[in-house]
GROMACS .gro file of C-alpha atoms in nm:
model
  409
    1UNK     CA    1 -12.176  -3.636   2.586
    2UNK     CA    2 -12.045  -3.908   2.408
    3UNK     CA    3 -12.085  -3.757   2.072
    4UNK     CA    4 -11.937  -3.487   2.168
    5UNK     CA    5 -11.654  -3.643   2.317
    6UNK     CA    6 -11.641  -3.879   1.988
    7UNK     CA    7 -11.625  -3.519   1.821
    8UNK     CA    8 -11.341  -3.344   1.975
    9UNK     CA    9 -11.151  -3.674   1.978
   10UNK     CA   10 -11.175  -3.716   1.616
   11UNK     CA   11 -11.070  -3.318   1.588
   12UNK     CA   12 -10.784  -3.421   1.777
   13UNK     CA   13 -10.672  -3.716   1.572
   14UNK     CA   14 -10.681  -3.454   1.278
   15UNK     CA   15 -10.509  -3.228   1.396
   16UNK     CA   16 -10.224  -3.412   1.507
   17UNK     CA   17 -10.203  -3.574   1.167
   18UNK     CA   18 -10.181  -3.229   1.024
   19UNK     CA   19  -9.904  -3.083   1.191
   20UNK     CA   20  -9.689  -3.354   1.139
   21UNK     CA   21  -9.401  -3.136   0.989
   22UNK     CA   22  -9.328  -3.392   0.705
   23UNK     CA   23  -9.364  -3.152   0.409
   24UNK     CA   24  -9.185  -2.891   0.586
   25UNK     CA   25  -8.886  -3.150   0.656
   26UNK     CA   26  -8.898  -3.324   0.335
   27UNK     CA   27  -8.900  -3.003   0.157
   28UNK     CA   28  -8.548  -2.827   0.229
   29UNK     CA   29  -8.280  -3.106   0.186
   30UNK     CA   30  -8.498  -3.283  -0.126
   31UNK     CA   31  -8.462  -2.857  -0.313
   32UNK     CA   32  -8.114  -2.873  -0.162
   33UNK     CA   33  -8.009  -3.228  -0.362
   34UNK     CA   34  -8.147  -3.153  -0.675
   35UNK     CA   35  -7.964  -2.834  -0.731
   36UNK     CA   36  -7.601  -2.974  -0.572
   37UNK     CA   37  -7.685  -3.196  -0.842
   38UNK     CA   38  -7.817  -2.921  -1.082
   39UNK     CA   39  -7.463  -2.764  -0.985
   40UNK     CA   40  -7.259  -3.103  -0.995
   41UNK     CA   41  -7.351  -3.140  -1.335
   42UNK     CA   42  -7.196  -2.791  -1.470
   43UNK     CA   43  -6.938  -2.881  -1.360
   44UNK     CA   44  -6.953  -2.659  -1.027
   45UNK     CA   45  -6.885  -2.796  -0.652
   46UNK     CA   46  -7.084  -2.648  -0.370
   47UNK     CA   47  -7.019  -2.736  -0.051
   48UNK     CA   48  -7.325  -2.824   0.066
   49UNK     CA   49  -7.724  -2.732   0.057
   50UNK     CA   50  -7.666  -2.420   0.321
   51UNK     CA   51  -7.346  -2.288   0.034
   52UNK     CA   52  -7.614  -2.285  -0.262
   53UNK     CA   53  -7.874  -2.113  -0.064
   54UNK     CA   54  -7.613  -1.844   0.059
   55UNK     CA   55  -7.542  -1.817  -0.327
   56UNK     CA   56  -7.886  -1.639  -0.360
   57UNK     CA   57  -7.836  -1.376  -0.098
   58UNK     CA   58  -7.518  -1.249  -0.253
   59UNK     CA   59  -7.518  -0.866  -0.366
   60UNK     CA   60  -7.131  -0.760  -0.326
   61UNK     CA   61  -6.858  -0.937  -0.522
   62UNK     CA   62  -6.525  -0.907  -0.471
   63UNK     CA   63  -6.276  -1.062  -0.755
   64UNK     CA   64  -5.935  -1.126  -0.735
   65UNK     CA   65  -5.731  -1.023  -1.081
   66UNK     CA   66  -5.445  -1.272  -1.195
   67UNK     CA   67  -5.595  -1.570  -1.246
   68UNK     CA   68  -5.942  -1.555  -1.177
   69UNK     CA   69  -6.016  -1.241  -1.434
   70UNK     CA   70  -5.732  -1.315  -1.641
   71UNK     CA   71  -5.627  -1.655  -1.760
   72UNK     CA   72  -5.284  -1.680  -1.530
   73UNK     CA   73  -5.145  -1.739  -1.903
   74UNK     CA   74  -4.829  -1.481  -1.901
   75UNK     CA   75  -4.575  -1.397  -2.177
   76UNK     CA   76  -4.277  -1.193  -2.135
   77UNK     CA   77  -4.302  -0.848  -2.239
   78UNK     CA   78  -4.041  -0.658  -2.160
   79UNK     CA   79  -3.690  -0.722  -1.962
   80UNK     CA   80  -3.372  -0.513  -1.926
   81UNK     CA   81  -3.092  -0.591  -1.693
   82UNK     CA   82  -2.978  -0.271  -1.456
   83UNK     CA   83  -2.642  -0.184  -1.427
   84UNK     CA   84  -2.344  -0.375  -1.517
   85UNK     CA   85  -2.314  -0.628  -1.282
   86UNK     CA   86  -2.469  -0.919  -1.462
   87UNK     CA   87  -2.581  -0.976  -1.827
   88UNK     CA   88  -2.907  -1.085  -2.013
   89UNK     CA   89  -2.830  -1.402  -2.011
   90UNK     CA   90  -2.701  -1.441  -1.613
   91UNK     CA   91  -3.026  -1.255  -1.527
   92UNK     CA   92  -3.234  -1.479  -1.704
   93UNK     CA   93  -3.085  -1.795  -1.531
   94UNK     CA   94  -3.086  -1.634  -1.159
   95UNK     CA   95  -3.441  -1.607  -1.323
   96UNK     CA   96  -3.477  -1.976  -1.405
   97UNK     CA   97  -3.346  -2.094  -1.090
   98UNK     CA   98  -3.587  -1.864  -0.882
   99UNK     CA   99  -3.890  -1.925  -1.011
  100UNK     CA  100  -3.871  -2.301  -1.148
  101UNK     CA  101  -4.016  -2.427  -0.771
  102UNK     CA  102  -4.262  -2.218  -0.753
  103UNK     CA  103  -4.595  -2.276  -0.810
  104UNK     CA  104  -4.744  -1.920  -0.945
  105UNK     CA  105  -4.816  -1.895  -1.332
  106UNK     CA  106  -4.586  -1.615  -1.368
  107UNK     CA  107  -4.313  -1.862  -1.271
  108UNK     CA  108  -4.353  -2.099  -1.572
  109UNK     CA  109  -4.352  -1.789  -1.755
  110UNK     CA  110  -3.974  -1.649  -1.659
  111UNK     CA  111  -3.844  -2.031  -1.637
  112UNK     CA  112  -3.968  -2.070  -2.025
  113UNK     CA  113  -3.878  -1.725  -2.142
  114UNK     CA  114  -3.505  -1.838  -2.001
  115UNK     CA  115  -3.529  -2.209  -2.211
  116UNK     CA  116  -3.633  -1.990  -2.506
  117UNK     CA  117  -3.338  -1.782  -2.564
  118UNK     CA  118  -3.166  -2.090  -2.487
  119UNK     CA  119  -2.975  -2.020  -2.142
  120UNK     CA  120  -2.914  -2.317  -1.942
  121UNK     CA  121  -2.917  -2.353  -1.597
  122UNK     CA  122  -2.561  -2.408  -1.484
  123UNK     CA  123  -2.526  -2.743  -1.245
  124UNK     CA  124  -2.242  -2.610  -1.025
  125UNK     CA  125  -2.566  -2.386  -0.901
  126UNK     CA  126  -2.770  -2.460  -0.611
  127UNK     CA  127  -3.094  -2.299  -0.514
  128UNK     CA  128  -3.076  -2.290  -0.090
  129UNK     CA  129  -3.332  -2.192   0.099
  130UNK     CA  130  -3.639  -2.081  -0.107
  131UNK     CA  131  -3.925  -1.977   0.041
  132UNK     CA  132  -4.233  -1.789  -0.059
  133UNK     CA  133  -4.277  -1.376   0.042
  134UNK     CA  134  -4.643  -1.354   0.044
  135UNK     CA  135  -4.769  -1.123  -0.181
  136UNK     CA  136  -4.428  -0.982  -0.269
  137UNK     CA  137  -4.239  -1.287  -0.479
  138UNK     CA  138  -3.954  -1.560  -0.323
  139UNK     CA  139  -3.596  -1.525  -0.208
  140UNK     CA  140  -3.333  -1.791  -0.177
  141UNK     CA  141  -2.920  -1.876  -0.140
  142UNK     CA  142  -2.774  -1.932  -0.484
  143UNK     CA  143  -2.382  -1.931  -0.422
  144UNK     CA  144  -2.361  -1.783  -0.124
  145UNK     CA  145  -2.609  -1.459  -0.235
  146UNK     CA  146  -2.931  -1.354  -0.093
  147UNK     CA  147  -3.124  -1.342  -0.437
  148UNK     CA  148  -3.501  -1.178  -0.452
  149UNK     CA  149  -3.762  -1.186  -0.727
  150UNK     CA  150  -4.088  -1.021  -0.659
  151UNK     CA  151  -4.269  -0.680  -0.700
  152UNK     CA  152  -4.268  -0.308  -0.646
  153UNK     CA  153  -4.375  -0.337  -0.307
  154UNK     CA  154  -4.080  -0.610  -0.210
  155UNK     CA  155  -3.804  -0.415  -0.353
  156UNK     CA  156  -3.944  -0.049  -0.183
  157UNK     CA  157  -3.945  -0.246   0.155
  158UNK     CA  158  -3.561  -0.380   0.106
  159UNK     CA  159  -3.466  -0.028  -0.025
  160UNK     CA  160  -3.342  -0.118  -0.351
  161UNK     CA  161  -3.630   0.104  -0.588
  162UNK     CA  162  -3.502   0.381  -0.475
  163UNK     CA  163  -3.156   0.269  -0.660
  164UNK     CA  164  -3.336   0.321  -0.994
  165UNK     CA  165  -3.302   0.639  -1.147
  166UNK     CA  166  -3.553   0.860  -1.307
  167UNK     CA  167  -3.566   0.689  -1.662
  168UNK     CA  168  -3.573   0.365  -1.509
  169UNK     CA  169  -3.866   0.420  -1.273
  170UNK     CA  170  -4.046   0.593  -1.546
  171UNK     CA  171  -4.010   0.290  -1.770
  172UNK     CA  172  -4.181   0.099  -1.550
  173UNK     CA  173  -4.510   0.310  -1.523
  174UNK     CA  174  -4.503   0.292  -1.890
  175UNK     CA  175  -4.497  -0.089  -1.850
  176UNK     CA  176  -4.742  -0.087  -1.569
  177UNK     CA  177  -4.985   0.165  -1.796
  178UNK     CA  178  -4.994  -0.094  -2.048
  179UNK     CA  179  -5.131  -0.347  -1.853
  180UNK     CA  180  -4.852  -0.525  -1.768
  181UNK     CA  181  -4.736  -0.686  -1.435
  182UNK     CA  182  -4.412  -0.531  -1.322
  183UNK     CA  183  -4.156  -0.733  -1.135
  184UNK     CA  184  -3.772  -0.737  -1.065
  185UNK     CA  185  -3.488  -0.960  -0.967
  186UNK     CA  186  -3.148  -0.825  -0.734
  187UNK     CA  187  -2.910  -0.957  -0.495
  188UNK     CA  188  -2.850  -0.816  -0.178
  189UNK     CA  189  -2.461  -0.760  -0.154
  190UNK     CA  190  -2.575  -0.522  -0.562
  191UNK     CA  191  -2.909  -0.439  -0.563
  192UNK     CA  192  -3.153  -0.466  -0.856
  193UNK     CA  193  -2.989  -0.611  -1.106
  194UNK     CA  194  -3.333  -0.635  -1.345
  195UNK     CA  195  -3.655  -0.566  -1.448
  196UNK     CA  196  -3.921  -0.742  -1.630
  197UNK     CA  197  -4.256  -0.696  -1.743
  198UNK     CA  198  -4.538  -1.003  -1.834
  199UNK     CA  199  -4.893  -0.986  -1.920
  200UNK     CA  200  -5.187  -1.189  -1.950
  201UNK     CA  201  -5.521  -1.217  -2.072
  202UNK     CA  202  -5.870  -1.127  -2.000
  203UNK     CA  203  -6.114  -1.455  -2.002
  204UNK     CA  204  -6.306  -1.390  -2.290
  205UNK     CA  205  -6.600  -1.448  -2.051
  206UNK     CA  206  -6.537  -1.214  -1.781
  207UNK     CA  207  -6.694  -0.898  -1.970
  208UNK     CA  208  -7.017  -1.062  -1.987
  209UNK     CA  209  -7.014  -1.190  -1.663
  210UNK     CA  210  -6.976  -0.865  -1.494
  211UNK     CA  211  -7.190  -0.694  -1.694
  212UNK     CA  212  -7.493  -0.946  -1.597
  213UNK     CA  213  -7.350  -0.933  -1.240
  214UNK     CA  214  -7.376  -0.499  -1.215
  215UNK     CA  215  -7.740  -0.546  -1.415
  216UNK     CA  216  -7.865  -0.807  -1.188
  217UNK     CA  217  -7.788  -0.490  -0.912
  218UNK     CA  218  -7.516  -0.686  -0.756
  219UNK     CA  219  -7.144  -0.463  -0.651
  220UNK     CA  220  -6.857  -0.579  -0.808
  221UNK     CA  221  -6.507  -0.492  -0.676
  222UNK     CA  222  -6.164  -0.606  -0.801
  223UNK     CA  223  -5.871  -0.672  -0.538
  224UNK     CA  224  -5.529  -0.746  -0.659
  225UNK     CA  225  -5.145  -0.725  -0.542
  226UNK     CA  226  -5.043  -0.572  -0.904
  227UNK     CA  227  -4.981  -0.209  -0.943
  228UNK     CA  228  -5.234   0.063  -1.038
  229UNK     CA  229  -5.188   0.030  -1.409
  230UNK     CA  230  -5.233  -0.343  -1.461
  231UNK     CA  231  -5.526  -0.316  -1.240
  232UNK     CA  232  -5.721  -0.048  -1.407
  233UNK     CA  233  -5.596  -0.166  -1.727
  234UNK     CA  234  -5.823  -0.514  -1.636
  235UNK     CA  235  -6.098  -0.303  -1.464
  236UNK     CA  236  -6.136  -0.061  -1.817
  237UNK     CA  237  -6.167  -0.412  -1.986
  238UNK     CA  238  -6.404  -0.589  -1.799
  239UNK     CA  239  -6.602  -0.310  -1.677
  240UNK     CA  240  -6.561  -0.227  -1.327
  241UNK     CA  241  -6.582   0.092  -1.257
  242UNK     CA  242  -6.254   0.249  -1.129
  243UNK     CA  243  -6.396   0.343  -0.782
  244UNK     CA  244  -6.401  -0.048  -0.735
  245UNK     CA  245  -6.042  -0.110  -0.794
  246UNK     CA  246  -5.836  -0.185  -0.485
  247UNK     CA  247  -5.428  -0.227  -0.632
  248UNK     CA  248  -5.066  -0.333  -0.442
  249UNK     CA  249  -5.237  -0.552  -0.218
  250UNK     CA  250  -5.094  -0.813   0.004
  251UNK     CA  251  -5.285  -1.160   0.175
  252UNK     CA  252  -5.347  -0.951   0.492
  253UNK     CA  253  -5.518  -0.648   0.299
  254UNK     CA  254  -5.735  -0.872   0.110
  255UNK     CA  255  -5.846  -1.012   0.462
  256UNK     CA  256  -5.838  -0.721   0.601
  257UNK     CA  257  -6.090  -0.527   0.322
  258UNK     CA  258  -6.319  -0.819   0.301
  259UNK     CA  259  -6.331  -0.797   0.672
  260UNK     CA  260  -6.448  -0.441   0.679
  261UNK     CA  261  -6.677  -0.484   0.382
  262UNK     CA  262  -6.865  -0.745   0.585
  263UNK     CA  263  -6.867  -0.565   0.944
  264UNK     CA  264  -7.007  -0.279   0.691
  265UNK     CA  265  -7.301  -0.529   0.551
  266UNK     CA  266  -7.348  -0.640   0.944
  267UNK     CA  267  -7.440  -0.320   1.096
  268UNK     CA  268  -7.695  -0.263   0.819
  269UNK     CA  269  -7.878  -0.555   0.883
  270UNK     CA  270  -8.243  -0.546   0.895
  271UNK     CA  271  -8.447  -0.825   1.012
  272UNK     CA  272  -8.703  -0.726   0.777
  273UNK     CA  273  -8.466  -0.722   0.487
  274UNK     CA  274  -8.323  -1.045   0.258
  275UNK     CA  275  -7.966  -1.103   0.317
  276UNK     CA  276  -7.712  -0.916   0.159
  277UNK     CA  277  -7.388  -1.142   0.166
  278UNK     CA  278  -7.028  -1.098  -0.008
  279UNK     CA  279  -6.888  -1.358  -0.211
  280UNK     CA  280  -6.555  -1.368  -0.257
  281UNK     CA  281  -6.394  -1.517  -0.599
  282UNK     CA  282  -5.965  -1.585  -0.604
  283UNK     CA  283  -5.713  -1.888  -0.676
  284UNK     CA  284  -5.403  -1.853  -0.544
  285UNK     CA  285  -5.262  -1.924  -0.211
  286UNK     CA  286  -5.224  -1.518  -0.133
  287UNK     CA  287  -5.673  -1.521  -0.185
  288UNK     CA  288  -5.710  -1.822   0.088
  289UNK     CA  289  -5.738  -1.591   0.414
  290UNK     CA  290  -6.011  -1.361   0.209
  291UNK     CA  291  -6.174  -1.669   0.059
  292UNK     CA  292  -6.207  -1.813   0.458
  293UNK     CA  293  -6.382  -1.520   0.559
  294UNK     CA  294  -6.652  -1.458   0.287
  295UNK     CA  295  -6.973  -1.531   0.341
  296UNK     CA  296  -6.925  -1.777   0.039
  297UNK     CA  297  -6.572  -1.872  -0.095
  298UNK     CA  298  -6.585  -1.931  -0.472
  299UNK     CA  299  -6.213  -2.074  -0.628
  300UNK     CA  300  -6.112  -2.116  -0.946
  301UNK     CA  301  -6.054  -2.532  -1.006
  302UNK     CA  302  -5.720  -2.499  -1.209
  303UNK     CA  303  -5.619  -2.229  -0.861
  304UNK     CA  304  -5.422  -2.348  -0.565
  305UNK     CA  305  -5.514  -2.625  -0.380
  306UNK     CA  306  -5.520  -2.451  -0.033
  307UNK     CA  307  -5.795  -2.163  -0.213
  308UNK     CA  308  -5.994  -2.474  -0.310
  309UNK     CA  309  -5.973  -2.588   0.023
  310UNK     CA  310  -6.123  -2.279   0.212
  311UNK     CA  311  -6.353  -2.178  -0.078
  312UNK     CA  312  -6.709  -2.303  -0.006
  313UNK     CA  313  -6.713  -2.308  -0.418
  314UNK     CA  314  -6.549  -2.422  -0.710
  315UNK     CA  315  -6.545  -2.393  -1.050
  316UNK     CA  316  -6.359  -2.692  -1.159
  317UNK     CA  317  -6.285  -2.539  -1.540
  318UNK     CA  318  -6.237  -2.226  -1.392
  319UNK     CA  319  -6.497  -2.028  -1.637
  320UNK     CA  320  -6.651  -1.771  -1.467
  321UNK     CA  321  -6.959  -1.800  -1.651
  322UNK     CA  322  -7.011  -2.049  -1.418
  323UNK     CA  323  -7.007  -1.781  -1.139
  324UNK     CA  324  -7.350  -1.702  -1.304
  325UNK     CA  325  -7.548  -2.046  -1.307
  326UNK     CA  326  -7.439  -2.093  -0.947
  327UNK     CA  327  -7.598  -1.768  -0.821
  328UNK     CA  328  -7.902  -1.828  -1.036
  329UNK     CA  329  -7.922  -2.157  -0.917
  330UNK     CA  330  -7.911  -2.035  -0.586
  331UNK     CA  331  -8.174  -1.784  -0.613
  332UNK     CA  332  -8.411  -2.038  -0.736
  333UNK     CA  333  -8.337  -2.237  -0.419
  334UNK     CA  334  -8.436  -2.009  -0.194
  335UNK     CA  335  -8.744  -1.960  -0.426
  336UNK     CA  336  -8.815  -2.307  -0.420
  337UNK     CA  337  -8.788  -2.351  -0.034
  338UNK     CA  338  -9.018  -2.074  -0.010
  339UNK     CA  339  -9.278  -2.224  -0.207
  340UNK     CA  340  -9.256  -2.541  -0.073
  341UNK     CA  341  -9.298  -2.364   0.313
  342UNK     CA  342  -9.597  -2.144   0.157
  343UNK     CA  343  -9.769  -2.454   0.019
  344UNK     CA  344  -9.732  -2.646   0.329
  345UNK     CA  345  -9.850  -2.429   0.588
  346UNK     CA  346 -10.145  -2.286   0.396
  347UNK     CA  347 -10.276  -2.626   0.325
  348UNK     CA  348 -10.226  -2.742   0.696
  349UNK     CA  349 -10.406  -2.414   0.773
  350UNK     CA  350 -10.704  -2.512   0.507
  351UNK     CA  351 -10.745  -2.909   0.685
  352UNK     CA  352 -10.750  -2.713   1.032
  353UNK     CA  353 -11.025  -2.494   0.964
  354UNK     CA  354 -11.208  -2.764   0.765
  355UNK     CA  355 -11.194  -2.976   1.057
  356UNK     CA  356 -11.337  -2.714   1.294
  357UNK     CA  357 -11.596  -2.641   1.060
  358UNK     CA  358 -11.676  -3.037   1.032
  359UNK     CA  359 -11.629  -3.075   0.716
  360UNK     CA  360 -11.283  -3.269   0.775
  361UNK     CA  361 -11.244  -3.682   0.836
  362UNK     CA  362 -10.886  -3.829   0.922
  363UNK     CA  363 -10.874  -4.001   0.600
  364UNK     CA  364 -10.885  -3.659   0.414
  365UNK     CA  365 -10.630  -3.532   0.650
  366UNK     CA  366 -10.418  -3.818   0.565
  367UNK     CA  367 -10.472  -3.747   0.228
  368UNK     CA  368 -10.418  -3.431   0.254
  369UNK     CA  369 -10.065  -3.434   0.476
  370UNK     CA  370  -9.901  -3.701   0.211
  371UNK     CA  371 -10.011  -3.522  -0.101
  372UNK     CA  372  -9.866  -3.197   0.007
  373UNK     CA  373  -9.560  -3.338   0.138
  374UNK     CA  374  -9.536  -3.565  -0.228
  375UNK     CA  375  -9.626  -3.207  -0.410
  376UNK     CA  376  -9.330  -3.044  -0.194
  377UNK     CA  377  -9.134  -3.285  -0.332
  378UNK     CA  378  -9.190  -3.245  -0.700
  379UNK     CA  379  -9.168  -2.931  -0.685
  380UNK     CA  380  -8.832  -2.965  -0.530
  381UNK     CA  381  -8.717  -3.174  -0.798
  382UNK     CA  382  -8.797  -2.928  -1.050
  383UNK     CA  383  -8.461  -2.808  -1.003
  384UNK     CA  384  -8.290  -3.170  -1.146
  385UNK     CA  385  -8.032  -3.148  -1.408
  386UNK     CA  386  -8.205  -3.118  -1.743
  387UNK     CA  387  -8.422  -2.746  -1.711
  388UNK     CA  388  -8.705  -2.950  -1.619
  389UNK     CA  389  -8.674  -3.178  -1.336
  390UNK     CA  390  -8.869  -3.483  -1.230
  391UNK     CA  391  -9.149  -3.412  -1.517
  392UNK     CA  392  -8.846  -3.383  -1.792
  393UNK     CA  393  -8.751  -3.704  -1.699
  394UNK     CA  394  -9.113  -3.847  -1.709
  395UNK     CA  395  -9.137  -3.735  -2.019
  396UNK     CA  396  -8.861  -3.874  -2.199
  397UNK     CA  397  -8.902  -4.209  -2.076
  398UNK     CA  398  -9.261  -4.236  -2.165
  399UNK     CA  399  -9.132  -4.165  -2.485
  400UNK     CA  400  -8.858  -4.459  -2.523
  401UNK     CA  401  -9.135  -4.618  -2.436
  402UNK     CA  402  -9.355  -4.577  -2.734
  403UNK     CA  403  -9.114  -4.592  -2.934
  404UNK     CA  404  -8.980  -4.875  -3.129
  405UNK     CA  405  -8.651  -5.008  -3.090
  406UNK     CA  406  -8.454  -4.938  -3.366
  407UNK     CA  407  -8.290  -5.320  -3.352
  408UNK     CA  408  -8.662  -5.488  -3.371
  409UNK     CA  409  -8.786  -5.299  -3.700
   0.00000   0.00000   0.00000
């Protein structure tokens, strides 16, 4: 009786030192620090431990053009004033005036073109009134006129495209074939009054990146409020295939289209299956809405500051390469985690049937719930900055320490 009792009771004391969950707590957040910092040191912000893990599960990317594919760096390609109401150089500083407070890099573009053929901005003229048409361009008041800048799909809703004639509209499908960004300027009491075309670059990085993206099996799409030829212009360059290309698109489409994509990726869900989520990837003030709804916001650091805020991402240097380490660095958390939970309930599984088969005393058990949770750990760690974690860093200052100091030689 009392043996027995002494028995069972000592059982018991085991097995309530094994299922302390330490190793399973310790496990998650210790993975979750070391690659935030893994991440911090790149140069990338994540917004927490739950962000980098949803980084893994990503297999549909959606990337906004201007600025996040391209540089945002525009030059002027093309501009010809309509009609005879104004000349080059009044269109150039309604230009000026229109686009000097606003924030988009097209705007610094027009606002230097204008200081490079040397028109200055008359004083006698006040800018009244500007505000921002979302995904279309700006209007204001300059002496008494309602004045627009903005795109093809602005100046079809106000009814002034339609003013163009043939050669006109052709010219700027030509423009838009190139690869440039079409836009116009008019006043309400004349119409359009001209049209301009500006360009910019492809990050020399983006190529690569979407190439590893489609290889790694993950869908790439490209959403932009530019016309059809600038878009598939971009696309041909990068490599996205043209099937991926969404063009003309406002704020609410974006929000809209990610929307659908994930109520798509939701009624395919199978419990049984790893998590397919979208990601997201803009930096302007027209990508915020879409960048609030991802599953995981990524922004572009040199972006707005309202896409930084709802991203859940950023790449502070804006290189998109970037885009890469984070989702790798992702997958290996959720590798890691793994691990760490596979290690830590076989071995609480191993003590338990040791104890049962008495073959177990508390002291091993104690032994055995601390090393695990201290083996959790390191292996947690492994993901420090530096490619090899906790060990790296064990290394190198064992090293220092055998060697001499330069200064006492």
């Amino acid at each position: 009786g009392v043996e027995i009792g002494r028995k069972w009771a000592l059982n018991g004391l085991i097995v309530v030192v094994i299922a302390c969950p330490c190793a399973l707590t310790i496990s998650t957040p210790v993975t979750y620090a070391a690659g935030l910092a893994a991440t911090a040191q790149r140069g990338i912000i994540v917004k927490g431990g739950a962000r980098l893990e949803a980084l893994g599960s990503v297999k549909t990317i959606v990337f906004d053009k201007t600025g996040t594919l391209t540089e945002g760096k525009f030059r002027l390609l093309h501009l010809d004033t309509i009609g005879e109401n104004k000349t080059r150089k009044e269109v150039l500083e309604l230009l000026a005036l229109m686009e000097g407070p606003s924030s988009h890099p097209l705007a610094a573009t027009l606002v230097n073109a204008a200081r490079s053929e040397g028109v200055e901005v008359s004083n006698d003229l006040k800018v009244i009134n500007h505000s921002i048409l979302k995904g279309e361009g700006v209007t204001a008041y300059i002496a008494d006129d309602e004045v627009y800048v903005g795109n093809v799909h602005l100046f079809k809703r106000l009814g002034f495209y339609d003013q163009l004639n043939d050669a006109e509209k052709k010219k700027t499908v030509d423009w838009s074939e190139e690869g440039g960004t079409v836009g116009f300027i008019g006043i309400k009491s004349i119409g359009i009054i001209g049209m301009f075309c500006v360009a910019d670059g492809v990050r020399k990085e983006a190529k690569e990146v979407v190439t590893s993206l489609i290889n790694d099996q993950i869908n790439v799409l490209m959403l932009t409020g530019d016309g059809d030829g600038a878009a598939r212009a971009v696309a041909r360059e990068v490599g996205i295939p043209y099937e991926n290309v969404r063009s003309q698109f406002l704020p609410e489409d974006k929000l809209h289209y990610v929307a659908s994509l994930l109520g798509f990726s939701k009624r395919k869900v199978n419990v049984l299956k790893k998590k397919e989520l979208l990601l997201f990837c803009g930096d302007g003030v027209n990508d915020a809405p879409a960048l609030s709804v991802a599953d995981v916001g990524v922004a572009m650091g040199e972006g707005a500051a309202l896409a930084m805020e709802m991203s859940d991402v950023t790449l502070m240097d804006s290189n998109l390469s970037k885009l890469l380490f984070s989702i790798q660095m992702g997958t290996k958390v959720i590798a890691t985690v793994q691990e760490n939970i596979a290690v830590s309930v076989a071995a609480k599984v191993v003590v338990i049937a040791l104890t049962f088969a008495g073959r177990m005393s508390l002291l091993g058990a104690i032994a055995a719930d601390v090393g695990v949770m201290l083996l959790v750990s390191i292996n947690g760690m492994k993901l420090l900055p530096g490619g090899h974690g906790l060990c790296c860093a064990r290394r190198n200052a064992y090293s220092q320490l055998k060697t001499p100091n330069a200064e006492m030689v």
